[in-house]
Amino acid sequence: MARLSPIALNVRGVGVVIRSVEPGDAAAQLRFARELFATSAYTLTTLGEFTMTEDEERAFIAGALDDPGTVFMDALVSGEIVASLHLAAGKRKKIGHQALLGMGVAAGWRGRGIGRAILETAVGWARAHPVLEMVTLGVYEENEPAVRLYGSLGFVVYGRLPGALRHEDGTTHTNLDMYLRVKP
């Protein structure tokens, strides 16, 4: 991907910078991921199974930077990562026009407009991409704030799978598959 030039925004009175993740961000990215996995029931990865090392994270970031169909970005407040988003196009010819999105917002920043800001930035990137036509994602049905956010930007539910997600306590949860066409 081409590196995003940093974008400075005012989000509800808070200065936010959205920019590409760089290999030098690996340690901070790991801290953010661990905090996210520890504070959100709505991630596919649990804290206990997250074993990525700093070298592995650095390589993952470098791979994203080298892939023209991928964007990996953070939202920062005073230099601290408060949200992260990864959007990657399919690697096969038949699915290269669609990208899968994953994102997370730090616990103390949820519901404060940061998720919308980083998601709008990613959707804008996808709209400008020469190949991408749609963005897809999966979300817990009961994560109503996220479902509302995606819907407000035009994402549409195209699938609902009860019991798709199983937690360590044995409870199951419904996954919603959503998509957004970024080109007609």
PDB file of N, CA and C in Angstrom, residues 3-74:
ATOM      1  N   ARG A   3       1.787   4.500   1.726  1.00  0.00           N
ATOM      2  CA  ARG A   3       1.617   4.988   3.097  1.00  0.00           C
ATOM      3  C   ARG A   3       0.638   6.159   3.099  1.00  0.00           C
ATOM      4  N   LEU A   4      -0.240   6.147   4.073  1.00  0.00           N
ATOM      5  CA  LEU A   4      -1.160   7.271   4.242  1.00  0.00           C
ATOM      6  C   LEU A   4      -0.379   8.448   4.802  1.00  0.00           C
ATOM      7  N   SER A   5      -0.565   9.589   4.246  1.00  0.00           N
ATOM      8  CA  SER A   5      -0.038  10.790   4.887  1.00  0.00           C
ATOM      9  C   SER A   5      -0.846  10.990   6.158  1.00  0.00           C
ATOM     10  N   PRO A   6      -0.208  11.384   7.246  1.00  0.00           N
ATOM     11  CA  PRO A   6      -0.968  11.595   8.483  1.00  0.00           C
ATOM     12  C   PRO A   6      -2.102  12.598   8.265  1.00  0.00           C
ATOM     13  N   ILE A   7      -3.251  12.266   8.837  1.00  0.00           N
ATOM     14  CA  ILE A   7      -4.443  13.104   8.737  1.00  0.00           C
ATOM     15  C   ILE A   7      -4.759  13.603  10.139  1.00  0.00           C
ATOM     16  N   ALA A   8      -4.733  14.899  10.340  1.00  0.00           N
ATOM     17  CA  ALA A   8      -5.052  15.491  11.642  1.00  0.00           C
ATOM     18  C   ALA A   8      -6.526  15.880  11.650  1.00  0.00           C
ATOM     19  N   LEU A   9      -7.248  15.398  12.653  1.00  0.00           N
ATOM     20  CA  LEU A   9      -8.681  15.660  12.769  1.00  0.00           C
ATOM     21  C   LEU A   9      -9.014  16.186  14.157  1.00  0.00           C
ATOM     22  N   ASN A  10     -10.111  16.894  14.244  1.00  0.00           N
ATOM     23  CA  ASN A  10     -10.682  17.258  15.524  1.00  0.00           C
ATOM     24  C   ASN A  10     -11.930  16.401  15.673  1.00  0.00           C
ATOM     25  N   VAL A  11     -11.901  15.470  16.602  1.00  0.00           N
ATOM     26  CA  VAL A  11     -13.026  14.562  16.817  1.00  0.00           C
ATOM     27  C   VAL A  11     -13.644  14.897  18.172  1.00  0.00           C
ATOM     28  N   ARG A  12     -14.772  15.577  18.129  1.00  0.00           N
ATOM     29  CA  ARG A  12     -15.481  15.985  19.352  1.00  0.00           C
ATOM     30  C   ARG A  12     -14.553  16.723  20.318  1.00  0.00           C
ATOM     31  N   GLY A  13     -13.752  17.625  19.765  1.00  0.00           N
ATOM     32  CA  GLY A  13     -12.875  18.451  20.586  1.00  0.00           C
ATOM     33  C   GLY A  13     -11.535  17.838  20.930  1.00  0.00           C
ATOM     34  N   VAL A  14     -11.253  16.662  20.397  1.00  0.00           N
ATOM     35  CA  VAL A  14      -9.988  15.973  20.676  1.00  0.00           C
ATOM     36  C   VAL A  14      -9.165  15.916  19.400  1.00  0.00           C
ATOM     37  N   GLY A  15      -7.893  16.263  19.502  1.00  0.00           N
ATOM     38  CA  GLY A  15      -6.992  16.161  18.358  1.00  0.00           C
ATOM     39  C   GLY A  15      -6.615  14.714  18.102  1.00  0.00           C
ATOM     40  N   VAL A  16      -6.900  14.232  16.912  1.00  0.00           N
ATOM     41  CA  VAL A  16      -6.638  12.847  16.526  1.00  0.00           C
ATOM     42  C   VAL A  16      -5.798  12.855  15.253  1.00  0.00           C
ATOM     43  N   VAL A  17      -4.799  11.998  15.212  1.00  0.00           N
ATOM     44  CA  VAL A  17      -4.009  11.803  14.000  1.00  0.00           C
ATOM     45  C   VAL A  17      -4.249  10.383  13.520  1.00  0.00           C
ATOM     46  N   ILE A  18      -4.638  10.238  12.259  1.00  0.00           N
ATOM     47  CA  ILE A  18      -4.796   8.921  11.646  1.00  0.00           C
ATOM     48  C   ILE A  18      -3.667   8.770  10.645  1.00  0.00           C
ATOM     49  N   ARG A  19      -2.942   7.654  10.771  1.00  0.00           N
ATOM     50  CA  ARG A  19      -1.792   7.435   9.893  1.00  0.00           C
ATOM     51  C   ARG A  19      -1.536   5.953   9.721  1.00  0.00           C
ATOM     52  N   SER A  20      -0.718   5.641   8.728  1.00  0.00           N
ATOM     53  CA  SER A  20      -0.307   4.259   8.503  1.00  0.00           C
ATOM     54  C   SER A  20       0.507   3.761   9.685  1.00  0.00           C
ATOM     55  N   VAL A  21       0.345   2.487   9.979  1.00  0.00           N
ATOM     56  CA  VAL A  21       1.198   1.832  10.961  1.00  0.00           C
ATOM     57  C   VAL A  21       2.550   1.595  10.294  1.00  0.00           C
ATOM     58  N   GLU A  22       3.612   1.823  11.022  1.00  0.00           N
ATOM     59  CA  GLU A  22       4.971   1.641  10.517  1.00  0.00           C
ATOM     60  C   GLU A  22       5.670   0.544  11.318  1.00  0.00           C
ATOM     61  N   PRO A  23       6.688  -0.117  10.748  1.00  0.00           N
ATOM     62  CA  PRO A  23       7.389  -1.176  11.480  1.00  0.00           C
ATOM     63  C   PRO A  23       7.887  -0.741  12.858  1.00  0.00           C
ATOM     64  N   GLY A  24       8.278   0.507  12.998  1.00  0.00           N
ATOM     65  CA  GLY A  24       8.734   1.004  14.294  1.00  0.00           C
ATOM     66  C   GLY A  24       7.633   1.092  15.339  1.00  0.00           C
ATOM     67  N   ASP A  25       6.388   0.900  14.927  1.00  0.00           N
ATOM     68  CA  ASP A  25       5.244   0.930  15.843  1.00  0.00           C
ATOM     69  C   ASP A  25       4.938  -0.439  16.443  1.00  0.00           C
ATOM     70  N   ALA A  26       5.750  -1.444  16.131  1.00  0.00           N
ATOM     71  CA  ALA A  26       5.413  -2.827  16.504  1.00  0.00           C
ATOM     72  C   ALA A  26       5.144  -2.982  17.997  1.00  0.00           C
ATOM     73  N   ALA A  27       6.003  -2.465  18.852  1.00  0.00           N
ATOM     74  CA  ALA A  27       5.811  -2.638  20.297  1.00  0.00           C
ATOM     75  C   ALA A  27       4.523  -1.964  20.759  1.00  0.00           C
ATOM     76  N   ALA A  28       4.275  -0.747  20.298  1.00  0.00           N
ATOM     77  CA  ALA A  28       3.049  -0.037  20.677  1.00  0.00           C
ATOM     78  C   ALA A  28       1.821  -0.751  20.129  1.00  0.00           C
ATOM     79  N   GLN A  29       1.930  -1.301  18.926  1.00  0.00           N
ATOM     80  CA  GLN A  29       0.814  -2.021  18.319  1.00  0.00           C
ATOM     81  C   GLN A  29       0.477  -3.262  19.143  1.00  0.00           C
ATOM     82  N   LEU A  30       1.498  -3.963  19.625  1.00  0.00           N
ATOM     83  CA  LEU A  30       1.265  -5.144  20.458  1.00  0.00           C
ATOM     84  C   LEU A  30       0.605  -4.753  21.777  1.00  0.00           C
ATOM     85  N   ARG A  31       1.055  -3.671  22.392  1.00  0.00           N
ATOM     86  CA  ARG A  31       0.429  -3.213  23.642  1.00  0.00           C
ATOM     87  C   ARG A  31      -1.045  -2.889  23.406  1.00  0.00           C
ATOM     88  N   PHE A  32      -1.324  -2.192  22.299  1.00  0.00           N
ATOM     89  CA  PHE A  32      -2.716  -1.857  21.976  1.00  0.00           C
ATOM     90  C   PHE A  32      -3.537  -3.133  21.790  1.00  0.00           C
ATOM     91  N   ALA A  33      -3.021  -4.082  21.023  1.00  0.00           N
ATOM     92  CA  ALA A  33      -3.758  -5.322  20.753  1.00  0.00           C
ATOM     93  C   ALA A  33      -4.044  -6.075  22.047  1.00  0.00           C
ATOM     94  N   ARG A  34      -3.052  -6.180  22.916  1.00  0.00           N
ATOM     95  CA  ARG A  34      -3.261  -6.899  24.183  1.00  0.00           C
ATOM     96  C   ARG A  34      -4.328  -6.208  25.034  1.00  0.00           C
ATOM     97  N   GLU A  35      -4.290  -4.888  25.074  1.00  0.00           N
ATOM     98  CA  GLU A  35      -5.296  -4.145  25.838  1.00  0.00           C
ATOM     99  C   GLU A  35      -6.681  -4.357  25.229  1.00  0.00           C
ATOM    100  N   LEU A  36      -6.761  -4.343  23.910  1.00  0.00           N
ATOM    101  CA  LEU A  36      -8.036  -4.554  23.229  1.00  0.00           C
ATOM    102  C   LEU A  36      -8.585  -5.945  23.534  1.00  0.00           C
ATOM    103  N   PHE A  37      -7.743  -6.968  23.412  1.00  0.00           N
ATOM    104  CA  PHE A  37      -8.196  -8.338  23.646  1.00  0.00           C
ATOM    105  C   PHE A  37      -8.593  -8.553  25.106  1.00  0.00           C
ATOM    106  N   ALA A  38      -7.995  -7.787  26.018  1.00  0.00           N
ATOM    107  CA  ALA A  38      -8.315  -7.914  27.438  1.00  0.00           C
ATOM    108  C   ALA A  38      -9.608  -7.193  27.817  1.00  0.00           C
ATOM    109  N   THR A  39     -10.037  -6.229  27.014  1.00  0.00           N
ATOM    110  CA  THR A  39     -11.173  -5.389  27.414  1.00  0.00           C
ATOM    111  C   THR A  39     -12.398  -5.514  26.519  1.00  0.00           C
ATOM    112  N   SER A  40     -12.326  -6.306  25.472  1.00  0.00           N
ATOM    113  CA  SER A  40     -13.472  -6.431  24.574  1.00  0.00           C
ATOM    114  C   SER A  40     -13.858  -7.890  24.403  1.00  0.00           C
ATOM    115  N   ALA A  41     -15.131  -8.174  24.573  1.00  0.00           N
ATOM    116  CA  ALA A  41     -15.645  -9.521  24.318  1.00  0.00           C
ATOM    117  C   ALA A  41     -15.922  -9.729  22.839  1.00  0.00           C
ATOM    118  N   TYR A  42     -15.726  -8.690  22.033  1.00  0.00           N
ATOM    119  CA  TYR A  42     -16.124  -8.729  20.632  1.00  0.00           C
ATOM    120  C   TYR A  42     -14.967  -8.884  19.656  1.00  0.00           C
ATOM    121  N   THR A  43     -13.857  -9.437  20.103  1.00  0.00           N
ATOM    122  CA  THR A  43     -12.743  -9.719  19.195  1.00  0.00           C
ATOM    123  C   THR A  43     -12.706 -11.215  18.923  1.00  0.00           C
ATOM    124  N   LEU A  44     -12.226 -11.590  17.750  1.00  0.00           N
ATOM    125  CA  LEU A  44     -12.105 -13.015  17.437  1.00  0.00           C
ATOM    126  C   LEU A  44     -10.937 -13.648  18.169  1.00  0.00           C
ATOM    127  N   THR A  45      -9.919 -12.869  18.467  1.00  0.00           N
ATOM    128  CA  THR A  45      -8.737 -13.358  19.166  1.00  0.00           C
ATOM    129  C   THR A  45      -8.896 -13.095  20.656  1.00  0.00           C
ATOM    130  N   THR A  46      -8.566 -14.097  21.481  1.00  0.00           N
ATOM    131  CA  THR A  46      -8.563 -13.885  22.928  1.00  0.00           C
ATOM    132  C   THR A  46      -7.160 -13.483  23.359  1.00  0.00           C
ATOM    133  N   LEU A  47      -7.078 -12.841  24.501  1.00  0.00           N
ATOM    134  CA  LEU A  47      -5.779 -12.419  25.014  1.00  0.00           C
ATOM    135  C   LEU A  47      -4.860 -13.620  25.192  1.00  0.00           C
ATOM    136  N   GLY A  48      -5.393 -14.729  25.687  1.00  0.00           N
ATOM    137  CA  GLY A  48      -4.580 -15.915  25.938  1.00  0.00           C
ATOM    138  C   GLY A  48      -3.985 -16.546  24.701  1.00  0.00           C
ATOM    139  N   GLU A  49      -4.628 -16.381  23.567  1.00  0.00           N
ATOM    140  CA  GLU A  49      -4.096 -16.988  22.347  1.00  0.00           C
ATOM    141  C   GLU A  49      -3.281 -16.019  21.500  1.00  0.00           C
ATOM    142  N   PHE A  50      -3.170 -14.783  21.942  1.00  0.00           N
ATOM    143  CA  PHE A  50      -2.393 -13.793  21.190  1.00  0.00           C
ATOM    144  C   PHE A  50      -0.930 -13.912  21.601  1.00  0.00           C
ATOM    145  N   THR A  51      -0.127 -14.481  20.718  1.00  0.00           N
ATOM    146  CA  THR A  51       1.271 -14.776  21.055  1.00  0.00           C
ATOM    147  C   THR A  51       2.266 -14.095  20.121  1.00  0.00           C
ATOM    148  N   MET A  52       1.815 -13.165  19.323  1.00  0.00           N
ATOM    149  CA  MET A  52       2.696 -12.517  18.353  1.00  0.00           C
ATOM    150  C   MET A  52       3.845 -11.806  19.066  1.00  0.00           C
ATOM    151  N   THR A  53       5.044 -11.993  18.527  1.00  0.00           N
ATOM    152  CA  THR A  53       6.218 -11.313  19.067  1.00  0.00           C
ATOM    153  C   THR A  53       6.395  -9.968  18.367  1.00  0.00           C
ATOM    154  N   GLU A  54       7.280  -9.161  18.909  1.00  0.00           N
ATOM    155  CA  GLU A  54       7.542  -7.863  18.290  1.00  0.00           C
ATOM    156  C   GLU A  54       8.113  -8.036  16.884  1.00  0.00           C
ATOM    157  N   ASP A  55       9.003  -9.012  16.699  1.00  0.00           N
ATOM    158  CA  ASP A  55       9.556  -9.259  15.360  1.00  0.00           C
ATOM    159  C   ASP A  55       8.468  -9.708  14.389  1.00  0.00           C
ATOM    160  N   GLU A  56       7.559 -10.569  14.855  1.00  0.00           N
ATOM    161  CA  GLU A  56       6.464 -11.019  13.995  1.00  0.00           C
ATOM    162  C   GLU A  56       5.533  -9.856  13.640  1.00  0.00           C
ATOM    163  N   GLU A  57       5.264  -9.005  14.606  1.00  0.00           N
ATOM    164  CA  GLU A  57       4.409  -7.837  14.346  1.00  0.00           C
ATOM    165  C   GLU A  57       5.084  -6.903  13.347  1.00  0.00           C
ATOM    166  N   ARG A  58       6.374  -6.694  13.523  1.00  0.00           N
ATOM    167  CA  ARG A  58       7.116  -5.831  12.597  1.00  0.00           C
ATOM    168  C   ARG A  58       7.024  -6.386  11.178  1.00  0.00           C
ATOM    169  N   ALA A  59       7.180  -7.704  11.033  1.00  0.00           N
ATOM    170  CA  ALA A  59       7.091  -8.339   9.712  1.00  0.00           C
ATOM    171  C   ALA A  59       5.675  -8.224   9.149  1.00  0.00           C
ATOM    172  N   PHE A  60       4.661  -8.379   9.999  1.00  0.00           N
ATOM    173  CA  PHE A  60       3.267  -8.239   9.565  1.00  0.00           C
ATOM    174  C   PHE A  60       3.020  -6.826   9.041  1.00  0.00           C
ATOM    175  N   ILE A  61       3.513  -5.837   9.766  1.00  0.00           N
ATOM    176  CA  ILE A  61       3.347  -4.438   9.346  1.00  0.00           C
ATOM    177  C   ILE A  61       4.060  -4.195   8.022  1.00  0.00           C
ATOM    178  N   ALA A  62       5.290  -4.691   7.910  1.00  0.00           N
ATOM    179  CA  ALA A  62       6.050  -4.510   6.664  1.00  0.00           C
ATOM    180  C   ALA A  62       5.317  -5.154   5.495  1.00  0.00           C
ATOM    181  N   GLY A  63       4.733  -6.331   5.725  1.00  0.00           N
ATOM    182  CA  GLY A  63       3.967  -6.998   4.675  1.00  0.00           C
ATOM    183  C   GLY A  63       2.762  -6.181   4.244  1.00  0.00           C
ATOM    184  N   ALA A  64       2.087  -5.556   5.210  1.00  0.00           N
ATOM    185  CA  ALA A  64       0.941  -4.700   4.880  1.00  0.00           C
ATOM    186  C   ALA A  64       1.389  -3.498   4.060  1.00  0.00           C
ATOM    187  N   LEU A  65       2.513  -2.922   4.427  1.00  0.00           N
ATOM    188  CA  LEU A  65       3.016  -1.752   3.702  1.00  0.00           C
ATOM    189  C   LEU A  65       3.408  -2.099   2.273  1.00  0.00           C
ATOM    190  N   ASP A  66       3.840  -3.340   2.059  1.00  0.00           N
ATOM    191  CA  ASP A  66       4.266  -3.771   0.724  1.00  0.00           C
ATOM    192  C   ASP A  66       3.109  -4.227  -0.162  1.00  0.00           C
ATOM    193  N   ASP A  67       1.921  -4.402   0.405  1.00  0.00           N
ATOM    194  CA  ASP A  67       0.774  -4.941  -0.328  1.00  0.00           C
ATOM    195  C   ASP A  67      -0.113  -3.795  -0.821  1.00  0.00           C
ATOM    196  N   PRO A  68      -0.252  -3.626  -2.140  1.00  0.00           N
ATOM    197  CA  PRO A  68      -1.060  -2.515  -2.650  1.00  0.00           C
ATOM    198  C   PRO A  68      -2.553  -2.637  -2.336  1.00  0.00           C
ATOM    199  N   GLY A  69      -3.001  -3.800  -1.915  1.00  0.00           N
ATOM    200  CA  GLY A  69      -4.408  -3.991  -1.582  1.00  0.00           C
ATOM    201  C   GLY A  69      -4.694  -3.930  -0.094  1.00  0.00           C
ATOM    202  N   THR A  70      -3.715  -3.496   0.689  1.00  0.00           N
ATOM    203  CA  THR A  70      -3.868  -3.472   2.143  1.00  0.00           C
ATOM    204  C   THR A  70      -3.598  -2.083   2.691  1.00  0.00           C
ATOM    205  N   VAL A  71      -4.385  -1.706   3.675  1.00  0.00           N
ATOM    206  CA  VAL A  71      -4.101  -0.506   4.458  1.00  0.00           C
ATOM    207  C   VAL A  71      -4.206  -0.896   5.935  1.00  0.00           C
ATOM    208  N   PHE A  72      -3.242  -0.476   6.718  1.00  0.00           N
ATOM    209  CA  PHE A  72      -3.180  -0.749   8.154  1.00  0.00           C
ATOM    210  C   PHE A  72      -2.939   0.602   8.810  1.00  0.00           C
ATOM    211  N   MET A  73      -3.901   1.075   9.574  1.00  0.00           N
ATOM    212  CA  MET A  73      -3.810   2.429  10.118  1.00  0.00           C
ATOM    213  C   MET A  73      -4.172   2.466  11.591  1.00  0.00           C
ATOM    214  N   ASP A  74      -3.643   3.473  12.258  1.00  0.00           N
ATOM    215  CA  ASP A  74      -3.953   3.735  13.657  1.00  0.00           C
ATOM    216  C   ASP A  74      -4.529   5.133  13.789  1.00  0.00           C
TER     217      ASP A  74
END
